[in-house]
């Protein structure tokens, strides 16, 4: 979401807060939903239209996890819908929801098993995952002859197919380059996950698998040296030829692949996606889910828990999610929003039965449930840690021209902590 949209939503949230304050003073009891996902506002509208006795309000919070607990001068939320709600800083604000399954308001068998388990803390269901996204490589259909695999690509295949695409002129300058790790910092981060970096919360910071990190960096450096000559060659090529969005890059004769995620891929227009193909990125039959899984939790100090339970039960029904997807399509929002709240649904049948009808590239192309792996618990400021600590470290460490000592992750974490705490 861009800055301008965030400002608009923040302004709307302020107006809603004033409205809610007046409602509170007049004795009404609205269901308060905090969220950092703009699509939830539309879902709340539909909920209100179909529930005469419950009046829900969505209050936009730029980062819902960082807004907890509620301040004294604001209305207490009943539900919180956002990412990064599971960590030690935020999870203490929620109450278990196991009784919703025991009372059969929710059905465990409808969920992806591992995604539902992601919402558990000490074997209790504190959070209900709503949506998730997966990593993919996009390429032009005219270049499918280079991609000798169906549905999935592992790192070695990406390297091999990319190298076969490479071309140089008589001066030894690249005129085509299949793919390069240094083109996308998020791809470099994905590589570390595929090799088992296993990032995990520790206090306000994190720990990781050092050996896996070293392997990841070594593999990316060797990829660059063996296939693309140097990091400078990769970045010079990118600067010269790849200045347009990824879907346009692969439409040229210059590169083979562009890295993306499902939420970005399936919000392309029909004209943008029609000549594209894609493969899910996997390693050893494992596809890592993007870190920012959207979850819903019942706030411990909720004043309207019965209404909150009704919203959760309504929202996590297959029939409701079918209706939400159809509503998005009818309102022509499918090129702005993907699926359920910007991702795949955590209800397996919704993805398999309804998504292909609206996202034709998914027909016969949903990854098996057993391939999907979840991230560990991550601190609620993970976006900041990733952007300011991990990504700069990966860029410095994988740069082939950098033969000297690189500032360690520990040193970068210490600097980040001084700056942000």
Coordinates of N, CA and C in Angstrom, one line a residue, residues 121-326:
X121 N -0.6 -21.5 20.1 CA 0.4 -21.2 21.1 C 0.2 -22.1 22.3
X122 N 1.2 -22.9 22.6 CA 1.1 -23.8 23.7 C -0.1 -24.7 23.5
X123 N -0.3 -25.2 22.3 CA -1.3 -26.2 21.9 C -2.7 -25.6 22.1
X124 N -2.8 -24.3 22.2 CA -4.1 -23.6 22.2 C -4.3 -22.7 21.0
X125 N -5.5 -22.7 20.4 CA -5.8 -21.9 19.2 C -6.1 -20.4 19.6
X126 N -5.0 -19.6 19.6 CA -5.2 -18.2 20.0 C -5.5 -17.4 18.7
X127 N -5.1 -17.8 17.6 CA -5.3 -17.0 16.3 C -5.8 -17.9 15.3
X128 N -6.7 -17.4 14.4 CA -7.2 -18.1 13.2 C -6.5 -17.5 12.0
X129 N -5.6 -18.2 11.3 CA -5.1 -17.7 10.1 C -6.2 -17.5 9.0
X130 N -6.1 -16.4 8.3 CA -7.1 -16.0 7.3 C -6.6 -16.2 5.9
X131 N -5.4 -15.7 5.6 CA -4.8 -15.7 4.2 C -3.3 -15.8 4.2
X132 N -2.8 -16.2 3.1 CA -1.3 -16.4 3.0 C -0.9 -16.3 1.5
X133 N 0.4 -16.1 1.3 CA 0.9 -16.0 -0.1 C 2.1 -16.8 -0.3
X134 N 2.4 -17.1 -1.6 CA 3.5 -18.0 -2.0 C 4.4 -17.3 -3.0
X135 N 5.7 -17.8 -3.0 CA 6.6 -17.2 -4.0 C 6.6 -17.9 -5.3
X136 N 6.9 -17.1 -6.4 CA 6.8 -17.7 -7.7 C 7.8 -17.0 -8.7
X137 N 8.1 -17.7 -9.8 CA 8.9 -17.1 -10.8 C 8.0 -16.9 -12.1
X138 N 8.0 -15.7 -12.6 CA 7.2 -15.4 -13.8 C 8.1 -15.4 -15.0
X139 N 7.5 -15.8 -16.2 CA 8.2 -15.7 -17.4 C 7.3 -15.6 -18.6
X140 N 7.7 -15.2 -19.7 CA 6.9 -15.1 -20.9 C 6.6 -16.5 -21.5
X141 N 5.3 -16.6 -22.0 CA 4.9 -17.9 -22.6 C 5.8 -18.2 -23.8
X142 N 6.3 -17.2 -24.5 CA 7.1 -17.4 -25.6 C 8.5 -18.1 -25.3
X143 N 8.8 -18.0 -24.0 CA 10.1 -18.6 -23.5 C 9.9 -19.9 -22.7
X144 N 8.7 -20.5 -22.9 CA 8.5 -21.8 -22.1 C 9.4 -22.9 -22.5
X145 N 10.0 -22.8 -23.7 CA 10.9 -23.9 -24.1 C 12.2 -23.9 -23.2
X146 N 12.5 -22.8 -22.5 CA 13.6 -22.7 -21.6 C 13.3 -23.4 -20.3
X147 N 12.0 -23.5 -20.0 CA 11.6 -23.9 -18.6 C 11.1 -25.4 -18.7
X148 N 12.0 -26.3 -18.5 CA 11.7 -27.7 -18.7 C 11.1 -28.3 -17.4
X149 N 10.1 -27.7 -16.8 CA 9.4 -28.3 -15.7 C 8.0 -27.7 -15.6
X150 N 7.2 -28.5 -15.0 CA 5.8 -28.1 -14.8 C 5.5 -27.7 -13.3
X151 N 4.8 -26.7 -13.1 CA 4.3 -26.3 -11.8 C 5.3 -25.7 -10.9
X152 N 6.6 -26.3 -10.8 CA 7.5 -25.9 -9.8 C 8.9 -25.6 -10.4
X153 N 9.7 -24.8 -9.7 CA 11.1 -24.6 -10.0 C 11.9 -24.6 -8.7
X154 N 13.0 -25.3 -8.7 CA 13.9 -25.2 -7.6 C 15.1 -24.3 -8.0
X155 N 15.9 -24.0 -7.0 CA 17.0 -23.0 -7.3 C 18.0 -23.5 -8.4
X156 N 18.3 -24.8 -8.4 CA 19.2 -25.3 -9.4 C 18.6 -25.1 -10.8
X157 N 17.3 -25.4 -10.9 CA 16.6 -25.3 -12.2 C 16.6 -23.8 -12.7
X158 N 16.4 -22.9 -11.7 CA 16.4 -21.5 -12.1 C 17.7 -21.0 -12.6
X159 N 18.8 -21.5 -11.9 CA 20.2 -21.2 -12.3 C 20.4 -21.7 -13.7
X160 N 20.1 -23.0 -13.9 CA 20.4 -23.7 -15.2 C 19.7 -23.1 -16.4
X161 N 18.4 -22.9 -16.2 CA 17.5 -22.3 -17.3 C 18.0 -20.9 -17.6
X162 N 18.3 -20.2 -16.5 CA 18.7 -18.8 -16.7 C 20.0 -18.7 -17.5
X163 N 21.0 -19.6 -17.2 CA 22.3 -19.6 -17.9 C 22.1 -19.9 -19.3
X164 N 21.2 -20.8 -19.7 CA 20.9 -21.1 -21.1 C 20.4 -20.0 -21.8
X165 N 19.8 -19.0 -21.1 CA 19.1 -17.9 -21.8 C 20.2 -16.7 -22.0
X166 N 21.3 -16.8 -21.3 CA 22.3 -15.7 -21.3 C 22.8 -15.5 -22.8
X167 N 23.1 -14.3 -23.1 CA 23.7 -13.9 -24.4 C 24.7 -12.8 -24.2
X168 N 25.8 -12.8 -25.0 CA 26.8 -11.7 -24.9 C 27.0 -11.2 -26.4
X169 N 27.4 -10.0 -26.5 CA 27.8 -9.5 -27.8 C 29.3 -9.8 -28.0
X170 N 29.8 -9.3 -29.2 CA 31.2 -9.6 -29.5 C 32.2 -8.9 -28.5
X171 N 31.7 -7.9 -27.8 CA 32.5 -7.2 -26.8 C 32.5 -7.9 -25.4
X172 N 31.7 -9.0 -25.3 CA 31.6 -9.7 -24.1 C 30.6 -9.1 -23.1
X173 N 29.8 -8.1 -23.6 CA 28.7 -7.5 -22.8 C 27.4 -8.3 -22.9
X174 N 26.8 -8.5 -21.8 CA 25.5 -9.2 -21.8 C 24.4 -8.4 -22.5
X175 N 23.8 -9.1 -23.5 CA 22.6 -8.5 -24.1 C 21.3 -9.2 -23.7
X176 N 21.5 -10.4 -23.0 CA 20.4 -11.1 -22.4 C 20.9 -11.8 -21.2
X177 N 20.1 -11.8 -20.1 CA 20.5 -12.5 -18.9 C 19.3 -13.1 -18.2
X178 N 19.3 -14.4 -18.0 CA 18.1 -15.1 -17.6 C 17.6 -14.6 -16.3
X179 N 18.5 -14.6 -15.3 CA 18.1 -14.1 -13.9 C 19.4 -13.9 -13.1
X180 N 19.3 -13.0 -12.1 CA 20.4 -12.7 -11.3 C 19.9 -12.5 -9.8
X181 N 20.5 -13.2 -8.8 CA 20.1 -13.0 -7.4 C 20.1 -11.5 -7.0
X182 N 21.0 -10.7 -7.5 CA 21.1 -9.3 -7.0 C 20.0 -8.4 -7.5
X183 N 19.2 -8.9 -8.4 CA 18.1 -8.1 -9.0 C 17.0 -7.8 -8.0
X184 N 16.8 -8.7 -7.0 CA 15.7 -8.6 -6.1 C 16.1 -9.1 -4.7
X185 N 16.1 -8.1 -3.8 CA 16.5 -8.4 -2.4 C 15.6 -9.4 -1.8
X186 N 14.3 -9.4 -2.1 CA 13.4 -10.3 -1.6 C 13.6 -11.8 -2.0
X187 N 14.2 -11.9 -3.3 CA 14.5 -13.2 -3.7 C 15.7 -13.7 -3.0
X188 N 16.7 -12.9 -2.7 CA 17.9 -13.3 -1.9 C 17.4 -13.8 -0.5
X189 N 16.5 -13.1 0.1 CA 15.9 -13.5 1.4 C 15.2 -14.8 1.3
X190 N 14.5 -15.0 0.2 CA 13.8 -16.3 0.0 C 14.8 -17.4 -0.1
X191 N 15.9 -17.2 -0.8 CA 17.0 -18.2 -0.9 C 17.4 -18.7 0.5
X192 N 17.6 -17.7 1.4 CA 18.1 -18.1 2.7 C 17.0 -19.0 3.4
X193 N 15.8 -18.7 3.2 CA 14.7 -19.5 3.8 C 14.7 -20.9 3.2
X194 N 14.9 -21.0 1.8 CA 14.9 -22.3 1.2 C 16.1 -23.2 1.7
X195 N 17.2 -22.5 2.0 CA 18.3 -23.3 2.5 C 18.3 -23.5 4.0
X196 N 17.2 -23.0 4.7 CA 17.0 -23.4 6.1 C 17.5 -22.4 7.1
X197 N 17.5 -21.1 6.7 CA 18.0 -20.1 7.7 C 17.2 -20.1 9.0
X198 N 15.9 -20.4 8.9 CA 15.1 -20.7 10.0 C 15.1 -19.5 11.0
X199 N 14.8 -18.3 10.5 CA 14.7 -17.1 11.3 C 13.6 -17.3 12.4
X200 N 13.9 -16.9 13.6 CA 13.1 -17.2 14.8 C 13.2 -16.0 15.8
X201 N 12.1 -15.7 16.3 CA 12.1 -14.6 17.3 C 12.9 -15.0 18.5
X202 N 13.7 -13.9 19.0 CA 14.4 -14.0 20.3 C 14.3 -12.7 20.9
X203 N 13.4 -12.5 21.9 CA 13.2 -11.2 22.5 C 12.6 -10.3 21.5
X204 N 13.2 -9.1 21.3 CA 12.7 -8.1 20.3 C 13.5 -8.3 19.0
X205 N 14.4 -9.3 19.0 CA 15.3 -9.5 17.8 C 15.0 -10.9 17.3
X206 N 16.1 -11.6 16.8 CA 15.9 -12.9 16.2 C 17.2 -13.7 16.2
X207 N 17.0 -15.0 16.0 CA 18.2 -15.9 15.8 C 18.0 -16.6 14.5
X208 N 19.0 -17.3 14.0 CA 19.0 -18.0 12.7 C 20.0 -19.1 12.7
X209 N 19.9 -19.9 11.7 CA 20.8 -21.0 11.5 C 22.0 -20.5 10.7
X210 N 23.1 -20.4 11.4 CA 24.3 -19.8 10.9 C 24.9 -20.6 9.7
X211 N 24.9 -21.9 9.8 CA 25.4 -22.7 8.7 C 24.6 -22.5 7.4
X212 N 23.2 -22.5 7.6 CA 22.3 -22.4 6.5 C 22.5 -21.0 5.8
X213 N 22.8 -20.0 6.6 CA 23.0 -18.6 6.1 C 24.3 -18.6 5.3
X214 N 25.3 -19.2 5.8 CA 26.6 -19.3 5.1 C 26.5 -20.0 3.8
X215 N 25.7 -21.1 3.8 CA 25.5 -21.9 2.6 C 24.7 -21.0 1.5
X216 N 23.7 -20.3 2.0 CA 22.9 -19.5 1.1 C 23.8 -18.4 0.4
X217 N 24.6 -17.8 1.2 CA 25.4 -16.7 0.6 C 26.4 -17.3 -0.3
X218 N 27.0 -18.4 0.0 CA 28.0 -19.1 -0.9 C 27.3 -19.5 -2.2
X219 N 26.1 -20.0 -2.1 CA 25.4 -20.5 -3.3 C 25.1 -19.3 -4.2
X220 N 24.7 -18.2 -3.6 CA 24.3 -17.0 -4.5 C 25.6 -16.4 -5.1
X221 N 26.7 -16.3 -4.4 CA 27.9 -15.8 -4.9 C 28.4 -16.7 -6.1
X222 N 28.3 -18.0 -5.9 CA 28.8 -18.9 -6.9 C 27.8 -18.8 -8.2
X223 N 26.6 -18.7 -7.9 CA 25.6 -18.5 -9.0 C 26.0 -17.3 -9.8
X224 N 26.3 -16.2 -9.2 CA 26.7 -14.9 -9.9 C 28.0 -15.1 -10.7
X225 N 29.0 -15.7 -10.0 CA 30.3 -15.8 -10.7 C 30.2 -16.8 -11.8
X226 N 29.6 -18.0 -11.6 CA 29.6 -19.0 -12.6 C 28.7 -18.7 -13.8
X227 N 27.6 -18.0 -13.6 CA 26.6 -17.8 -14.6 C 26.5 -16.4 -15.2
X228 N 26.8 -15.4 -14.3 CA 26.6 -14.0 -14.7 C 27.9 -13.2 -14.6
X229 N 29.0 -13.8 -14.3 CA 30.3 -13.1 -14.3 C 30.6 -12.4 -12.9
X230 N 29.7 -11.4 -12.6 CA 29.9 -10.7 -11.4 C 28.7 -9.9 -11.0
X231 N 28.6 -9.5 -9.7 CA 27.5 -8.7 -9.3 C 27.4 -7.4 -10.1
X232 N 28.5 -6.8 -10.4 CA 28.5 -5.6 -11.2 C 27.9 -5.8 -12.6
X233 N 28.2 -6.9 -13.2 CA 27.6 -7.2 -14.5 C 26.1 -7.4 -14.4
X234 N 25.7 -8.0 -13.3 CA 24.2 -8.2 -13.1 C 23.5 -6.9 -12.9
X235 N 24.1 -6.0 -12.1 CA 23.4 -4.8 -11.8 C 23.5 -3.8 -12.9
X236 N 24.6 -3.8 -13.7 CA 24.7 -3.0 -14.9 C 23.7 -3.4 -15.9
X237 N 23.5 -4.7 -16.0 CA 22.5 -5.2 -17.0 C 21.1 -4.7 -16.5
X238 N 20.8 -4.9 -15.2 CA 19.5 -4.5 -14.7 C 19.3 -3.0 -14.9
X239 N 20.3 -2.2 -14.6 CA 20.1 -0.7 -14.8 C 19.9 -0.4 -16.3
X240 N 20.5 -1.1 -17.2 CA 20.4 -0.8 -18.6 C 19.1 -1.2 -19.2
X241 N 18.6 -2.4 -18.8 CA 17.5 -3.0 -19.5 C 16.2 -3.3 -18.7
X242 N 16.4 -3.4 -17.4 CA 15.2 -3.9 -16.6 C 14.7 -2.7 -15.7
X243 N 14.3 -1.7 -16.3 CA 13.8 -0.5 -15.5 C 12.3 -0.5 -15.5
X244 N 11.6 -1.5 -16.0 CA 10.2 -1.5 -16.0 C 9.7 -2.6 -15.1
X245 N 8.4 -2.7 -14.8 CA 7.9 -3.7 -13.9 C 8.2 -5.1 -14.4
X246 N 8.2 -6.1 -13.4 CA 8.7 -7.4 -13.7 C 7.9 -8.1 -14.9
X247 N 6.6 -7.9 -14.9 CA 5.8 -8.6 -16.0 C 6.2 -8.0 -17.4
X248 N 6.7 -6.8 -17.4 CA 7.1 -6.2 -18.7 C 8.6 -6.7 -19.0
X249 N 9.4 -6.9 -18.0 CA 10.7 -7.3 -18.2 C 10.8 -8.6 -18.9
X250 N 10.0 -9.6 -18.5 CA 10.0 -10.9 -19.1 C 9.3 -10.9 -20.5
X251 N 8.6 -9.9 -20.8 CA 8.0 -9.8 -22.1 C 9.0 -9.4 -23.2
X252 N 10.1 -8.8 -22.8 CA 11.2 -8.5 -23.7 C 12.1 -9.7 -24.0
X253 N 13.1 -9.5 -24.8 CA 14.0 -10.6 -25.1 C 15.2 -10.5 -24.1
X254 N 15.2 -9.7 -23.1 CA 16.3 -9.4 -22.3 C 16.5 -10.4 -21.1
X255 N 15.4 -10.8 -20.4 CA 15.6 -11.7 -19.3 C 14.5 -12.8 -19.4
X256 N 14.8 -13.8 -18.7 CA 13.9 -15.0 -18.7 C 12.9 -14.9 -17.5
X257 N 13.4 -14.7 -16.3 CA 12.6 -14.7 -15.1 C 12.4 -13.4 -14.4
X258 N 11.3 -13.3 -13.7 CA 11.1 -12.2 -12.7 C 10.5 -12.8 -11.5
X259 N 11.0 -12.4 -10.3 CA 10.5 -13.0 -9.0 C 9.3 -12.2 -8.6
X260 N 8.3 -12.9 -8.0 CA 7.1 -12.3 -7.5 C 6.5 -13.1 -6.4
X261 N 5.4 -12.7 -5.9 CA 4.6 -13.4 -5.0 C 3.1 -13.5 -5.5
X262 N 2.3 -14.4 -5.0 CA 1.0 -14.6 -5.5 C 0.1 -13.4 -5.4
X263 N 0.2 -12.6 -4.4 CA -0.6 -11.4 -4.2 C -0.3 -10.4 -5.3
X264 N 1.0 -10.3 -5.7 CA 1.3 -9.3 -6.8 C 0.9 -9.9 -8.2
X265 N 1.2 -11.2 -8.4 CA 1.0 -11.8 -9.6 C -0.5 -11.8 -10.0
X266 N -1.4 -12.1 -9.1 CA -2.8 -12.2 -9.4 C -3.6 -10.9 -9.3
X267 N -2.9 -9.8 -9.1 CA -3.6 -8.5 -9.2 C -3.2 -7.8 -10.5
X268 N -2.4 -8.5 -11.4 CA -2.2 -8.0 -12.7 C -3.5 -8.0 -13.5
X269 N -3.6 -7.1 -14.4 CA -4.8 -7.1 -15.3 C -4.8 -8.2 -16.3
X270 N -5.9 -8.5 -16.9 CA -5.9 -9.6 -17.9 C -4.9 -9.3 -19.0
X271 N -4.8 -8.1 -19.4 CA -3.9 -7.7 -20.5 C -2.4 -7.9 -20.1
X272 N -2.1 -7.7 -18.8 CA -0.8 -7.8 -18.3 C -0.4 -9.3 -18.1
X273 N -1.3 -10.1 -17.7 CA -1.0 -11.5 -17.3 C -1.2 -12.5 -18.5
X274 N -1.9 -12.1 -19.5 CA -2.3 -13.1 -20.5 C -1.2 -13.8 -21.2
X275 N 0.0 -13.1 -21.4 CA 1.1 -13.8 -22.1 C 2.2 -14.3 -21.1
X276 N 1.8 -14.4 -19.8 CA 2.7 -14.8 -18.8 C 2.4 -16.2 -18.4
X277 N 3.5 -16.9 -17.9 CA 3.3 -18.2 -17.2 C 4.1 -18.1 -15.9
X278 N 3.9 -19.0 -15.0 CA 4.7 -18.9 -13.8 C 4.9 -20.4 -13.2
X279 N 5.8 -20.4 -12.3 CA 6.1 -21.7 -11.6 C 6.3 -21.3 -10.1
X280 N 5.7 -22.1 -9.2 CA 6.0 -21.9 -7.8 C 7.5 -22.3 -7.5
X281 N 8.1 -21.6 -6.6 CA 9.5 -21.8 -6.2 C 9.5 -22.8 -5.0
X282 N 10.2 -23.9 -5.2 CA 10.3 -24.9 -4.1 C 11.7 -25.4 -4.0
X283 N 12.0 -26.0 -2.9 CA 13.2 -26.7 -2.6 C 12.9 -27.9 -1.8
X284 N 13.3 -29.1 -2.3 CA 13.1 -30.4 -1.6 C 11.6 -30.5 -1.3
X285 N 10.7 -30.2 -2.3 CA 9.3 -30.3 -2.2 C 8.7 -29.4 -1.1
X286 N 9.3 -28.3 -0.8 CA 8.8 -27.4 0.2 C 8.7 -26.0 -0.4
X287 N 7.5 -25.4 -0.2 CA 7.3 -24.0 -0.7 C 7.1 -23.1 0.6
X288 N 8.0 -22.2 0.9 CA 7.8 -21.4 2.1 C 6.7 -20.3 1.9
X289 N 5.8 -20.3 2.9 CA 4.8 -19.3 2.9 C 5.4 -17.9 3.2
X290 N 4.9 -16.8 2.6 CA 5.4 -15.5 2.9 C 5.2 -15.2 4.4
X291 N 6.1 -14.4 5.0 CA 6.1 -14.2 6.4 C 4.8 -13.6 7.0
X292 N 4.2 -12.7 6.2 CA 3.1 -11.8 6.7 C 1.8 -12.5 6.6
X293 N 1.6 -13.6 7.2 CA 0.4 -14.4 7.3 C -0.7 -13.5 8.0
X294 N -1.9 -13.4 7.4 CA -2.9 -12.6 8.1 C -3.7 -13.5 9.0
X295 N -3.9 -13.0 10.3 CA -4.6 -13.8 11.3 C -5.6 -12.9 12.0
X296 N -6.6 -13.6 12.6 CA -7.6 -12.9 13.4 C -7.6 -13.4 14.8
X297 N -7.6 -12.5 15.8 CA -7.6 -12.9 17.2 C -8.7 -12.1 18.0
X298 N -9.2 -12.8 19.0 CA -10.2 -12.2 19.9 C -9.4 -11.5 21.1
X299 N -9.6 -10.2 21.1 CA -8.9 -9.4 22.1 C -9.3 -9.8 23.6
X300 N -8.4 -9.9 24.5 CA -8.7 -10.3 25.8 C -9.7 -9.4 26.5
X301 N -9.6 -8.1 26.2 CA -10.5 -7.2 26.9 C -11.7 -6.8 26.1
X302 N -12.1 -7.7 25.1 CA -13.2 -7.5 24.3 C -14.5 -7.3 25.1
X303 N -15.3 -6.4 24.8 CA -16.5 -6.1 25.5 C -17.7 -6.8 24.8
X304 N -17.5 -7.3 23.6 CA -18.6 -7.9 22.8 C -18.1 -9.3 22.2
X305 N -17.7 -10.2 23.1 CA -17.1 -11.4 22.6 C -18.1 -12.3 21.8
X306 N -19.4 -12.2 22.2 CA -20.4 -13.0 21.4 C -20.5 -12.6 20.0
X307 N -20.5 -11.2 19.8 CA -20.6 -10.7 18.4 C -19.3 -11.0 17.7
X308 N -18.2 -10.9 18.4 CA -16.9 -11.2 17.7 C -16.8 -12.6 17.3
X309 N -17.4 -13.5 18.1 CA -17.4 -15.0 17.7 C -18.3 -15.2 16.5
X310 N -19.4 -14.4 16.4 CA -20.3 -14.5 15.3 C -19.6 -14.1 14.0
X311 N -18.8 -13.0 14.1 CA -18.0 -12.5 12.9 C -17.0 -13.6 12.5
X312 N -16.3 -14.1 13.4 CA -15.3 -15.2 13.0 C -15.9 -16.3 12.4
X313 N -17.0 -16.8 13.0 CA -17.7 -18.0 12.4 C -18.3 -17.7 11.0
X314 N -18.8 -16.5 10.8 CA -19.3 -16.1 9.5 C -18.2 -16.0 8.5
X315 N -17.1 -15.4 8.9 CA -16.0 -15.1 7.9 C -15.3 -16.4 7.5
X316 N -15.2 -17.3 8.4 CA -14.4 -18.5 8.1 C -15.3 -19.7 7.6
X317 N -16.4 -19.3 6.9 CA -17.3 -20.3 6.2 C -16.9 -20.3 4.8
X318 N -17.0 -21.4 4.1 CA -16.7 -21.6 2.7 C -17.7 -20.7 1.9
X319 N -19.0 -20.8 2.3 CA -20.0 -20.0 1.6 C -19.7 -18.5 1.6
X320 N -19.3 -18.1 2.8 CA -19.0 -16.6 2.9 C -17.9 -16.2 2.0
X321 N -16.8 -17.0 2.0 CA -15.6 -16.6 1.2 C -15.9 -16.7 -0.3
X322 N -16.7 -17.6 -0.7 CA -17.2 -17.7 -2.1 C -17.9 -16.4 -2.4
X323 N -18.8 -15.9 -1.5 CA -19.5 -14.7 -1.7 C -18.6 -13.5 -1.8
X324 N -17.6 -13.5 -0.9 CA -16.6 -12.3 -0.9 C -15.8 -12.3 -2.2
X325 N -15.4 -13.4 -2.7 CA -14.6 -13.4 -3.9 C -15.5 -13.0 -5.1
X326 N -16.7 -13.4 -5.1 CA -17.7 -13.0 -6.2 C -18.0 -11.5 -6.1

